[in-house]
Amino acid sequence: MQDFRCYRQVDLNLVAGVNIFVGPNASGKTSLLEAILVLATTTSPRTARDRQLVRREASWGMVSGQFVDAEGGSVSISVILQGSPASADSDAPQLPSVLTTPKRIEVNGTVCASVREVVGQAPAVLFSPDDLQLVKGAPAVRRRFLNTAIAQLIPRYLDDLVRYRQALRQRNELLRQMQAGQATGQDLAPWTTQLVQAGARISADREQFVTAWASAPVTSTASLATGLSD
Ligand SMILES: Nc1ncnc2c1ncn2[C@@H]1O[C@H](COP(=O)(O)OP(=O)(O)O)[C@@H](O)[C@H]1O
Ligand SMILES: [Mg+2]
C-alpha cells in the first residue's frame, strides 16, 4: 500500500495461518488490519470518511492486495483513495488521471462499477478491543457486525437489508398517514409482505451464520509476519 494512514509505502507478505503484528502504540498495527478490511469491504471499519485513510501529507493513497484461497484461486483488489485537498502538499504529485471519483476500486485489474462486485471476493471480519462493544454494547452493534460479515458471504443479503429498510421506512410513513386518515390498511399490505419476507430471510441468514461460526474450530498455530517497514 501507498500513503495509507501513517504508511508511506509498505509491502507485506502474509503467511497462511496466523500472522502477528507487534509494535508500540500508534505504530500502525490497526491500520494494517484496516487496510485489509478496506480491500474486503471497500470501507474502513474505523471511519466513514475515506479521506482520513490517506496519509496526511498525500493527495491520494492506495491499498492493493492479492488474496489466495485454499484451492489456490486468487483475486487481486485495489482501492485508490482521494485525500483532503486542503492538507495536500503543494508539491505533492498530481492525482492520477484515473482518479475521477473519490474512490476507485479494481478487481483483477477491472474497474468496479458497484461495491457488489467487490464485497465477498475476499471475506474478512475485524475483531478488535474496540469490539468489546459487541459483547457489552447495544444489540445494534451486534447486528452491524453480523451484517458486515454475512453480506460478504451471501450476496443476496445486502439486497434483503436494503429491501427491509425500505419497507420499514415506507410502512412507518404509511402508519403515520393512516393515523391522519390519509391511507388505509390496504396500502400497508404490500409493505408488510416485503418487510416479512426480507426480514425472515435476514433472520435465517443470521441464524445460520451464528450457528456455523459458533462451531468453527479455533486456529491455534501462530507464526510471525515480519517485513514491516515504514
Ligand atoms: N491519515 C493519516 N495520515 C498520517 N498518519 C495517520 C493518519 N491516520 C492515522 N495516522 C496515524 O497512524 C498511527 C497509527 O495508528 P494505529 O494503526 O491505530 O496504530 P496501532 O494500532 O499500532 O496503535 C497513529 O499515530 C495515527 O496518528
Ligand atoms: Mg491499534
XYZ file of N, CA and C and ligand atoms in Angstrom:
718
model
N 0.831 -1.203 0.000
C 0.000 0.000 0.000
C 0.863 1.250 0.000
N 0.231 2.325 -0.343
C 0.955 3.565 -0.515
C 0.139 4.707 0.077
N 0.800 5.530 0.895
C 0.154 6.688 1.512
C -1.194 6.338 2.146
N -1.162 5.253 2.912
C -2.357 4.831 3.645
C -2.085 5.039 5.126
N -2.937 5.850 5.808
C -2.715 6.176 7.226
C -1.277 6.649 7.428
N -0.535 6.039 8.378
C 0.817 6.524 8.655
C 1.855 5.929 7.702
N 1.439 5.075 6.794
C 2.396 4.394 5.917
C 2.625 5.146 4.613
N 3.887 5.400 4.325
C 4.216 5.991 3.037
C 4.170 4.904 1.971
N 4.814 3.801 2.295
C 4.894 2.697 1.320
C 5.191 1.423 2.091
N 4.379 0.425 1.954
C 4.674 -0.824 2.630
C 4.205 -2.006 1.787
N 5.060 -3.015 1.715
C 4.714 -4.267 1.044
C 4.753 -5.364 2.087
N 3.725 -6.141 2.126
C 3.579 -7.099 3.196
C 3.241 -8.460 2.618
N 3.979 -9.468 3.047
C 3.631 -10.832 2.667
C 3.076 -11.547 3.879
N 1.803 -11.834 3.861
C 1.206 -12.541 4.985
C 1.319 -14.036 4.733
N 1.494 -14.787 5.804
C 1.613 -16.240 5.656
C 0.255 -16.896 5.881
N 0.106 -18.103 5.378
C -1.107 -18.860 5.667
C -1.106 -19.186 7.157
N -2.224 -19.096 7.803
C -2.282 -19.315 9.238
C -2.350 -17.992 9.975
N -1.776 -17.954 11.140
C -1.900 -16.764 11.981
C -0.722 -15.819 11.754
N -0.993 -14.553 11.577
C 0.037 -13.534 11.451
C -0.077 -12.598 12.643
N 1.060 -12.278 13.247
C 1.030 -11.409 14.429
C 1.845 -10.150 14.169
N 1.240 -9.000 14.402
C 1.955 -7.725 14.287
C 2.224 -7.216 15.697
N 3.477 -6.927 15.979
C 3.842 -6.442 17.304
C 4.431 -5.044 17.156
N 4.042 -4.122 18.009
C 4.617 -2.786 17.937
C 4.005 -1.890 18.982
N 4.703 -0.771 19.285
C 4.167 0.155 20.284
C 2.856 0.780 19.841
N 2.244 1.467 20.766
C 1.018 2.192 20.482
C 1.189 3.146 19.308
N 0.188 3.275 18.526
C 0.164 4.243 17.424
C 1.268 4.007 16.402
N 1.737 2.767 16.285
C 2.785 2.497 15.304
C 2.195 1.989 13.990
N 0.904 1.729 13.987
C 0.273 1.370 12.715
C -0.239 -0.052 12.609
N -0.391 -0.728 13.732
C -0.859 -2.132 13.686
C -2.309 -2.206 13.182
N -3.157 -1.430 13.822
C -4.568 -1.482 13.427
C -4.750 -0.992 11.991
N -3.900 -0.069 11.582
C -4.003 0.449 10.209
C -3.784 -0.656 9.176
N -2.933 -1.631 9.514
C -2.706 -2.754 8.600
C -3.980 -3.589 8.458
N -4.611 -3.845 9.602
C -5.860 -4.611 9.566
C -6.927 -3.818 8.818
N -6.925 -2.520 9.074
C -7.881 -1.635 8.416
C -7.714 -1.699 6.897
N -6.466 -1.743 6.451
C -6.200 -1.811 5.005
C -6.809 -3.073 4.404
N -6.678 -4.177 5.132
C -7.246 -5.444 4.644
C -8.770 -5.344 4.567
N -9.355 -4.706 5.579
C -10.816 -4.555 5.591
C -11.299 -3.635 4.464
N -10.484 -2.634 4.152
C -10.842 -1.743 3.043
C -10.900 -2.547 1.740
N -9.970 -3.469 1.570
C -9.980 -4.306 0.367
C -11.185 -5.253 0.372
N -11.478 -5.797 1.531
C -12.550 -6.798 1.612
C -13.935 -6.168 1.493
N -14.095 -4.990 2.091
C -15.445 -4.423 2.191
C -15.599 -3.075 1.481
N -14.504 -2.526 0.991
C -14.414 -1.208 0.337
C -14.529 -0.040 1.313
N -14.802 -0.324 2.578
C -14.862 0.776 3.549
C -14.068 0.408 4.795
N -13.718 1.431 5.550
C -12.983 1.210 6.788
C -13.943 0.918 7.930
N -13.546 0.005 8.820
C -14.386 -0.213 9.993
C -14.226 0.915 11.015
N -13.220 1.790 10.809
C -12.934 2.835 11.803
C -13.508 4.190 11.432
N -13.676 4.427 10.152
C -14.182 5.740 9.757
C -15.031 5.629 8.495
N -16.015 6.496 8.414
C -16.828 6.536 7.204
C -16.233 7.523 6.219
N -15.235 8.291 6.675
C -14.641 9.292 5.784
C -13.345 8.765 5.177
N -13.437 8.376 3.920
C -12.298 7.751 3.246
C -11.060 8.643 3.254
N -11.292 9.942 3.230
C -10.146 10.855 3.173
C -9.203 10.676 4.352
N -9.756 10.275 5.485
C -8.934 10.084 6.675
C -7.957 8.930 6.502
N -8.220 8.079 5.525
C -7.362 6.914 5.322
C -6.079 7.282 4.589
N -6.139 8.371 3.861
C -4.976 8.778 3.074
C -3.984 9.503 3.987
N -2.704 9.163 3.844
C -1.669 9.783 4.678
C -1.772 11.300 4.592
N -1.617 11.938 5.739
C -1.986 13.344 5.828
C -1.321 14.239 4.786
N -0.064 14.001 4.483
C 0.602 14.894 3.520
C 0.319 14.518 2.068
N -0.380 13.439 1.862
C -0.548 12.938 0.490
C -1.905 13.334 -0.081
N -1.969 13.477 -1.385
C -3.248 13.835 -2.004
C -4.061 12.598 -2.397
N -3.398 11.452 -2.466
C -4.132 10.212 -2.700
C -3.342 9.036 -2.133
N -4.021 7.954 -1.927
C -3.387 6.771 -1.372
C -3.950 5.517 -2.010
N -3.288 4.404 -1.765
C -3.727 3.176 -2.429
C -3.439 1.945 -1.557
N -4.383 1.031 -1.581
C -4.159 -0.285 -0.975
C -4.398 -1.320 -2.062
N -3.489 -2.253 -2.200
C -3.684 -3.361 -3.141
C -3.377 -4.653 -2.425
N -4.090 -5.670 -2.784
C -3.805 -6.949 -2.161
C -4.177 -8.101 -3.058
N -3.431 -9.169 -2.896
C -3.787 -10.389 -3.602
C -4.194 -11.423 -2.561
N -5.366 -11.960 -2.717
C -5.885 -12.950 -1.772
C -5.885 -14.312 -2.456
N -5.339 -15.287 -1.774
C -5.290 -16.642 -2.321
C -6.107 -17.550 -1.410
N -7.012 -18.312 -1.984
C -7.816 -19.204 -1.140
C -7.184 -20.591 -1.067
N -7.788 -21.454 -0.278
C -7.210 -22.775 -0.004
C -7.060 -23.609 -1.266
N -7.902 -23.350 -2.270
C -7.835 -24.131 -3.512
C -6.823 -23.542 -4.493
N -6.166 -22.448 -4.085
C -5.166 -21.833 -4.946
C -5.724 -20.753 -5.860
N -7.043 -20.553 -5.829
C -7.651 -19.469 -6.602
C -7.223 -18.142 -6.013
N -7.088 -17.110 -6.853
C -6.672 -15.838 -6.282
C -7.443 -14.679 -6.891
N -7.525 -13.617 -6.125
C -8.182 -12.404 -6.598
C -7.336 -11.213 -6.149
N -7.179 -10.244 -7.059
C -6.441 -9.029 -6.718
C -7.426 -7.878 -6.592
N -7.291 -7.142 -5.512
C -8.176 -5.994 -5.299
C -7.319 -4.755 -5.034
N -7.680 -3.643 -5.651
C -7.011 -2.373 -5.379
C -8.049 -1.318 -5.057
N -7.743 -0.498 -4.078
C -8.609 0.634 -3.760
C -7.743 1.886 -3.763
N -8.102 2.825 -4.615
C -7.384 4.092 -4.684
C -8.263 5.160 -4.057
N -7.693 5.888 -3.119
C -8.478 6.824 -2.321
C -7.982 8.247 -2.502
N -8.912 9.166 -2.452
C -8.567 10.569 -2.587
C -8.342 11.171 -1.202
N -7.293 11.977 -1.071
C -7.018 12.639 0.202
C -7.718 13.979 0.283
N -7.438 14.685 1.360
C -8.048 16.005 1.509
C -7.220 17.028 0.758
N -7.826 17.758 -0.161
C -7.066 18.743 -0.921
C -6.409 19.762 0.002
N -7.119 20.105 1.072
C -6.620 21.128 1.990
C -5.284 20.745 2.616
N -5.123 19.444 2.888
C -3.934 19.023 3.601
C -2.818 18.581 2.660
N -3.121 18.565 1.384
C -2.115 18.068 0.446
C -0.976 19.070 0.267
N 0.199 18.547 0.181
C 1.402 19.312 -0.080
C 1.271 20.061 -1.400
N 1.864 21.219 -1.465
C 1.780 21.940 -2.734
C 2.593 21.225 -3.808
N 3.694 20.571 -3.388
C 4.482 19.848 -4.385
C 4.177 18.348 -4.384
N 2.980 17.993 -3.860
C 2.575 16.587 -3.906
C 2.314 16.200 -5.352
N 2.478 14.911 -5.663
C 2.221 14.507 -7.047
C 0.766 14.767 -7.428
N 0.560 15.064 -8.676
C -0.810 15.280 -9.151
C -1.613 13.997 -9.019
N -2.915 14.163 -8.840
C -3.789 12.988 -8.808
C -3.633 12.235 -10.113
N -3.582 10.912 -10.065
C -3.541 10.183 -11.327
C -4.846 10.448 -12.080
N -4.753 10.531 -13.379
C -5.942 10.874 -14.154
C -7.042 9.825 -14.015
N -6.644 8.615 -13.575
C -7.639 7.555 -13.404
C -8.621 7.888 -12.280
N -8.181 8.793 -11.404
C -8.958 9.019 -10.204
C -10.023 10.087 -10.419
N -11.107 9.691 -11.034
C -12.154 10.660 -11.319
C -13.212 10.691 -10.220
N -13.272 9.623 -9.448
C -14.197 9.593 -8.321
C -13.368 9.553 -7.041
N -13.980 9.854 -5.896
C -13.213 9.861 -4.652
C -12.572 8.512 -4.349
N -13.144 7.452 -4.891
C -12.613 6.121 -4.604
C -12.709 5.272 -5.862
N -11.610 4.660 -6.214
C -11.618 3.800 -7.395
C -11.262 2.390 -6.957
N -12.087 1.436 -7.340
C -11.886 0.063 -6.905
C -11.687 -0.829 -8.119
N -10.659 -1.644 -8.065
C -10.411 -2.570 -9.166
C -10.354 -3.999 -8.642
N -10.979 -4.893 -9.368
C -10.862 -6.318 -9.065
C -10.230 -6.985 -10.273
N -9.112 -7.644 -10.057
C -8.340 -8.271 -11.134
C -8.102 -7.295 -12.292
N -7.825 -6.054 -11.934
C -7.459 -5.055 -12.933
C -8.623 -4.372 -13.619
N -9.836 -4.781 -13.298
C -11.003 -4.168 -13.926
C -11.711 -3.246 -12.938
N -12.014 -2.043 -13.383
C -12.682 -1.079 -12.503
C -14.090 -1.562 -12.166
N -14.450 -1.464 -10.892
C -15.770 -1.908 -10.457
C -16.755 -0.751 -10.463
N -17.926 -1.027 -10.998
C -18.961 -0.012 -11.033
C -19.736 0.002 -9.715
N -19.739 -1.132 -9.034
C -20.538 -1.229 -7.813
C -19.772 -2.013 -6.756
N -19.998 -1.670 -5.494
C -19.306 -2.379 -4.405
C -19.691 -3.852 -4.397
N -20.836 -4.158 -4.973
C -21.283 -5.553 -5.034
C -20.281 -6.453 -5.728
N -19.547 -5.885 -6.698
C -18.579 -6.690 -7.439
C -17.360 -7.023 -6.583
N -17.214 -6.310 -5.460
C -16.034 -6.490 -4.623
C -16.362 -7.292 -3.370
N -17.423 -6.871 -2.708
C -17.791 -7.482 -1.434
C -18.013 -8.979 -1.608
N -17.296 -9.771 -0.834
C -17.440 -11.219 -0.914
C -16.281 -11.885 -1.633
N -15.508 -11.105 -2.403
C -14.365 -11.684 -3.132
C -13.289 -12.163 -2.158
N -13.101 -11.395 -1.096
C -12.093 -11.753 -0.094
C -12.699 -11.491 1.284
N -13.505 -12.421 1.764
C -14.229 -12.171 3.019
C -13.280 -11.922 4.197
N -13.599 -10.920 5.002
C -12.786 -10.609 6.180
C -13.660 -9.984 7.257
N -13.359 -10.282 8.489
C -14.009 -9.568 9.591
C -12.945 -9.073 10.550
N -13.218 -7.970 11.199
C -12.294 -7.401 12.171
C -12.880 -7.578 13.565
N -12.046 -8.076 14.454
C -12.445 -8.080 15.853
C -11.326 -7.424 16.633
N -11.571 -6.297 17.250
C -10.532 -5.568 17.960
C -11.016 -5.262 19.371
N -10.112 -4.762 20.237
C -10.557 -4.432 21.602
C -11.760 -3.486 21.603
N -11.792 -2.620 20.594
C -12.939 -1.706 20.494
C -14.232 -2.492 20.317
N -14.090 -3.716 19.793
C -15.279 -4.514 19.500
C -15.829 -5.227 20.726
N -15.236 -4.934 21.906
C -15.845 -5.482 23.117
C -17.286 -4.988 23.220
N -17.556 -3.886 22.550
C -18.928 -3.387 22.481
C -19.851 -4.439 21.869
N -19.235 -5.339 21.089
C -20.016 -6.430 20.506
C -20.678 -7.264 21.595
N -19.956 -7.407 22.709
C -20.470 -8.193 23.814
C -21.235 -7.311 24.797
N -20.610 -6.143 25.081
C -21.159 -5.289 26.138
C -22.235 -4.334 25.639
N -22.143 -4.004 24.359
C -22.948 -2.902 23.840
C -24.367 -3.267 23.443
N -24.980 -2.342 22.756
C -26.377 -2.497 22.351
C -26.509 -3.538 21.237
N -27.674 -4.138 21.092
C -27.906 -5.129 20.027
C -27.570 -4.591 18.638
N -27.749 -3.291 18.452
C -27.477 -2.706 17.135
C -26.017 -2.931 16.730
N -25.113 -2.928 17.710
C -23.691 -3.153 17.432
C -23.501 -4.568 16.894
N -24.168 -5.518 17.507
C -24.061 -6.919 17.059
C -24.671 -7.097 15.670
N -25.788 -6.436 15.451
C -26.424 -6.564 14.128
C -25.523 -5.992 13.037
N -24.876 -4.864 13.347
C -23.992 -4.253 12.349
C -22.835 -5.207 12.020
N -22.284 -5.827 13.050
C -21.194 -6.783 12.844
C -21.665 -7.951 11.967
N -22.812 -8.486 12.293
C -23.355 -9.603 11.507
C -23.608 -9.178 10.065
N -24.150 -7.994 9.895
C -24.440 -7.517 8.539
C -23.172 -7.470 7.691
N -22.102 -6.914 8.265
C -20.846 -6.811 7.517
C -20.312 -8.195 7.173
N -20.384 -9.094 8.119
C -19.831 -10.435 7.887
C -20.662 -11.209 6.866
N -21.964 -11.199 7.039
C -22.813 -12.050 6.198
C -22.914 -11.505 4.774
N -22.917 -10.187 4.637
C -23.020 -9.600 3.297
C -21.885 -10.072 2.395
N -20.754 -10.424 3.020
C -19.617 -10.883 2.220
C -19.782 -12.345 1.796
N -20.594 -13.063 2.512
C -20.748 -14.489 2.233
C -21.979 -14.783 1.379
N -23.030 -13.997 1.573
C -24.264 -14.214 0.834
C -24.619 -12.924 0.091
N -24.367 -12.875 -1.213
C -24.588 -11.637 -1.973
C -26.014 -11.091 -1.819
N -26.998 -11.990 -1.766
C -28.392 -11.570 -1.658
C -28.679 -10.816 -0.356
N -27.854 -11.061 0.665
C -28.098 -10.495 1.991
C -28.187 -8.966 1.943
N -27.289 -8.369 1.183
C -27.255 -6.903 1.075
C -28.551 -6.377 0.458
N -29.026 -7.079 -0.570
C -30.297 -6.695 -1.211
C -31.447 -6.780 -0.213
N -31.435 -7.852 0.570
C -32.502 -8.026 1.558
C -32.476 -6.922 2.611
N -31.262 -6.537 3.009
C -31.143 -5.466 4.001
C -31.730 -4.173 3.459
N -31.380 -3.870 2.211
C -31.889 -2.649 1.581
C -33.408 -2.717 1.485
N -33.919 -3.885 1.038
C -35.366 -4.077 0.895
C -36.077 -3.933 2.237
N -35.476 -4.513 3.254
C -36.066 -4.478 4.592
C -36.167 -3.034 5.103
N -35.068 -2.309 4.968
C -35.049 -0.928 5.479
C -36.023 -0.046 4.723
N -36.090 -0.284 3.417
C -37.009 0.477 2.570
C -38.463 0.207 3.002
N -38.784 -1.072 3.177
C -40.146 -1.452 3.559
C -40.499 -0.878 4.930
N -39.537 -0.920 5.828
C -39.778 -0.405 7.177
C -40.076 1.091 7.141
N -39.283 1.802 6.342
C -39.450 3.251 6.249
C -40.810 3.595 5.644
N -41.128 2.935 4.529
C -42.398 3.190 3.831
C -43.583 2.848 4.713
N -43.443 1.726 5.413
C -44.540 1.244 6.250
C -44.789 2.212 7.414
N -43.717 2.685 8.016
C -43.862 3.648 9.110
C -44.496 4.940 8.629
N -44.096 5.336 7.431
C -44.670 6.554 6.851
C -46.181 6.373 6.635
N -46.565 5.188 6.108
C -47.988 4.891 5.880
C -48.766 4.844 7.188
N -48.139 4.298 8.213
C -48.809 4.232 9.518
C -49.135 5.645 10.008
N -48.190 6.561 9.768
C -48.443 7.961 10.149
C -49.588 8.535 9.336
N -49.586 8.209 8.041
C -50.657 8.711 7.161
C -52.007 8.105 7.541
N -52.000 6.838 7.945
C -53.247 6.179 8.363
C -53.836 6.876 9.573
N -52.944 7.262 10.470
C -53.381 7.954 11.681
C -54.092 9.262 11.324
N -53.607 9.875 10.256
C -54.207 11.134 9.805
C -55.368 10.876 8.833
N -55.719 9.609 8.657
C -56.833 9.253 7.788
C -56.512 9.386 6.311
N -55.220 9.400 5.953
C -54.834 9.591 4.549
C -54.434 8.286 3.856
N -54.483 7.189 4.589
C -54.144 5.898 3.988
C -54.921 4.800 4.695
N -55.005 3.656 4.012
C -55.777 2.550 4.584
C -54.889 1.330 4.805
N -55.449 0.344 5.478
C -54.719 -0.889 5.729
C -54.315 -1.587 4.448
N -55.110 -1.349 3.388
C -54.778 -1.964 2.098
C -53.455 -1.449 1.538
N -53.205 -0.154 1.782
C -51.942 0.428 1.314
C -50.757 -0.209 2.033
N -51.047 -0.655 3.236
C -49.995 -1.154 4.095
C -49.530 -2.567 3.694
N -50.476 -3.341 3.173
C -50.236 -4.781 2.963
C -48.968 -5.118 2.171
N -48.732 -4.471 1.001
C -47.535 -4.865 0.245
C -46.244 -4.623 1.026
N -46.229 -3.554 1.796
C -45.015 -3.255 2.573
C -44.835 -4.239 3.707
N -45.964 -4.673 4.272
C -45.879 -5.688 5.333
C -45.306 -6.981 4.761
N -45.784 -7.344 3.570
C -45.285 -8.558 2.911
C -43.783 -8.457 2.676
N -43.360 -7.337 2.120
C -41.932 -7.160 1.824
C -41.099 -7.190 3.108
N -41.621 -6.539 4.134
C -40.927 -6.492 5.416
C -40.746 -7.901 5.984
N -41.830 -8.667 5.932
C -41.798 -10.020 6.498
C -40.875 -10.926 5.690
N -40.982 -10.834 4.356
C -40.170 -11.717 3.507
C -38.674 -11.431 3.664
N -38.312 -10.146 3.546
C -36.895 -9.785 3.680
C -36.425 -10.066 5.099
N -37.255 -9.716 6.069
C -36.899 -9.919 7.471
C -36.676 -11.388 7.803
N -37.521 -12.255 7.242
C -37.390 -13.689 7.515
C -36.088 -14.227 6.933
N -35.759 -13.766 5.715
C -34.506 -14.236 5.098
C -33.295 -13.744 5.895
N -33.333 -12.468 6.300
C -32.232 -11.901 7.083
C -32.059 -12.685 8.379
N -33.170 -12.947 9.007
C -33.148 -13.651 10.281
C -32.574 -15.069 10.112
N -32.995 -15.754 9.045
C -32.498 -17.112 8.793
C -31.007 -17.096 8.473
N -30.580 -16.109 7.668
C -29.156 -15.991 7.329
C -28.321 -15.769 8.589
N -28.814 -14.903 9.468
C -28.074 -14.610 10.699
C -27.975 -15.849 11.574
N -29.077 -16.572 11.653
C -29.074 -17.758 12.492
C -28.078 -18.791 11.960
N -28.097 -18.949 10.638
C -27.196 -19.905 10.005
C -25.740 -19.513 10.247
N -25.461 -18.206 10.099
C -24.098 -17.717 10.292
C -23.639 -17.939 11.729
N -24.456 -17.559 12.669
C -24.085 -17.675 14.084
C -23.869 -19.137 14.468
N -24.717 -20.019 13.968
C -24.572 -21.445 14.266
C -23.259 -21.986 13.705
N -22.972 -21.645 12.439
C -21.742 -22.131 11.802
C -20.519 -21.559 12.502
N -20.594 -20.301 12.870
C -19.474 -19.602 13.487
C -19.169 -20.175 14.862
N -20.222 -20.450 15.620
C -20.057 -20.937 16.993
C -19.374 -22.300 17.014
N -19.523 -23.075 15.926
C -18.947 -24.414 15.928
C -17.639 -24.482 15.150
N -17.156 -23.322 14.654
C -15.905 -23.312 13.883
C -14.718 -23.547 14.809
N -13.721 -24.343 14.355
C -12.554 -24.594 15.203
C -11.704 -23.331 15.347
N -11.106 -23.162 16.498
C -10.233 -22.013 16.725
C -8.808 -22.403 16.328
N -8.221 -21.634 15.430
C -6.862 -21.931 14.981
C -5.872 -21.628 16.103
N -4.966 -22.549 16.356
C -4.071 -22.315 17.484
C -2.609 -22.152 17.068
N -2.312 -22.384 15.794
C -0.928 -22.190 15.373
C -0.648 -20.706 15.194
N 0.541 -20.318 15.527
C 0.894 -18.911 15.386
C 2.216 -18.773 14.652
N 2.265 -17.877 13.721
C 3.550 -17.582 13.093
C 3.662 -16.080 12.966
N 4.852 -15.637 12.851
C 5.091 -14.202 12.892
C 5.369 -13.663 11.502
N 4.673 -12.627 11.145
C 4.957 -11.985 9.871
C 5.855 -10.784 10.135
N 6.995 -10.795 9.506
C 7.883 -9.636 9.657
C 7.911 -8.885 8.341
N 8.823 -7.995 8.202
C 8.927 -7.298 6.932
C 8.167 -6.000 6.943
N 7.770 -5.539 8.129
C 7.075 -4.262 8.214
C 8.084 -3.153 8.031
N 7.746 -2.227 7.201
C 8.634 -1.076 7.093
C 7.800 0.161 6.855
N 8.317 1.252 7.185
C 7.535 2.481 7.032
C 7.946 3.200 5.752
N -4.355 9.908 7.590
C -3.269 9.732 8.373
N -2.073 10.207 7.978
C -0.962 10.027 8.749
N -0.976 9.384 9.919
C -2.135 8.894 10.364
C -3.333 9.028 9.615
N -4.341 8.435 10.304
C -3.783 7.937 11.411
N -2.473 8.228 11.472
C -1.509 7.839 12.494
O -1.249 6.485 12.325
C -0.723 5.974 13.520
C -1.099 4.513 13.594
O -2.316 4.281 14.235
P -2.818 2.787 14.509
O -2.787 1.988 13.255
O -4.133 2.931 15.185
O -1.710 2.230 15.484
P -1.740 0.985 16.494
O -2.895 0.116 16.158
O -0.406 0.335 16.266
O -1.835 1.584 17.873
C -1.181 6.899 14.621
O -0.023 7.514 15.156
C -2.011 7.945 13.912
O -1.799 9.231 14.392
Mg -4.499 -0.427 17.384
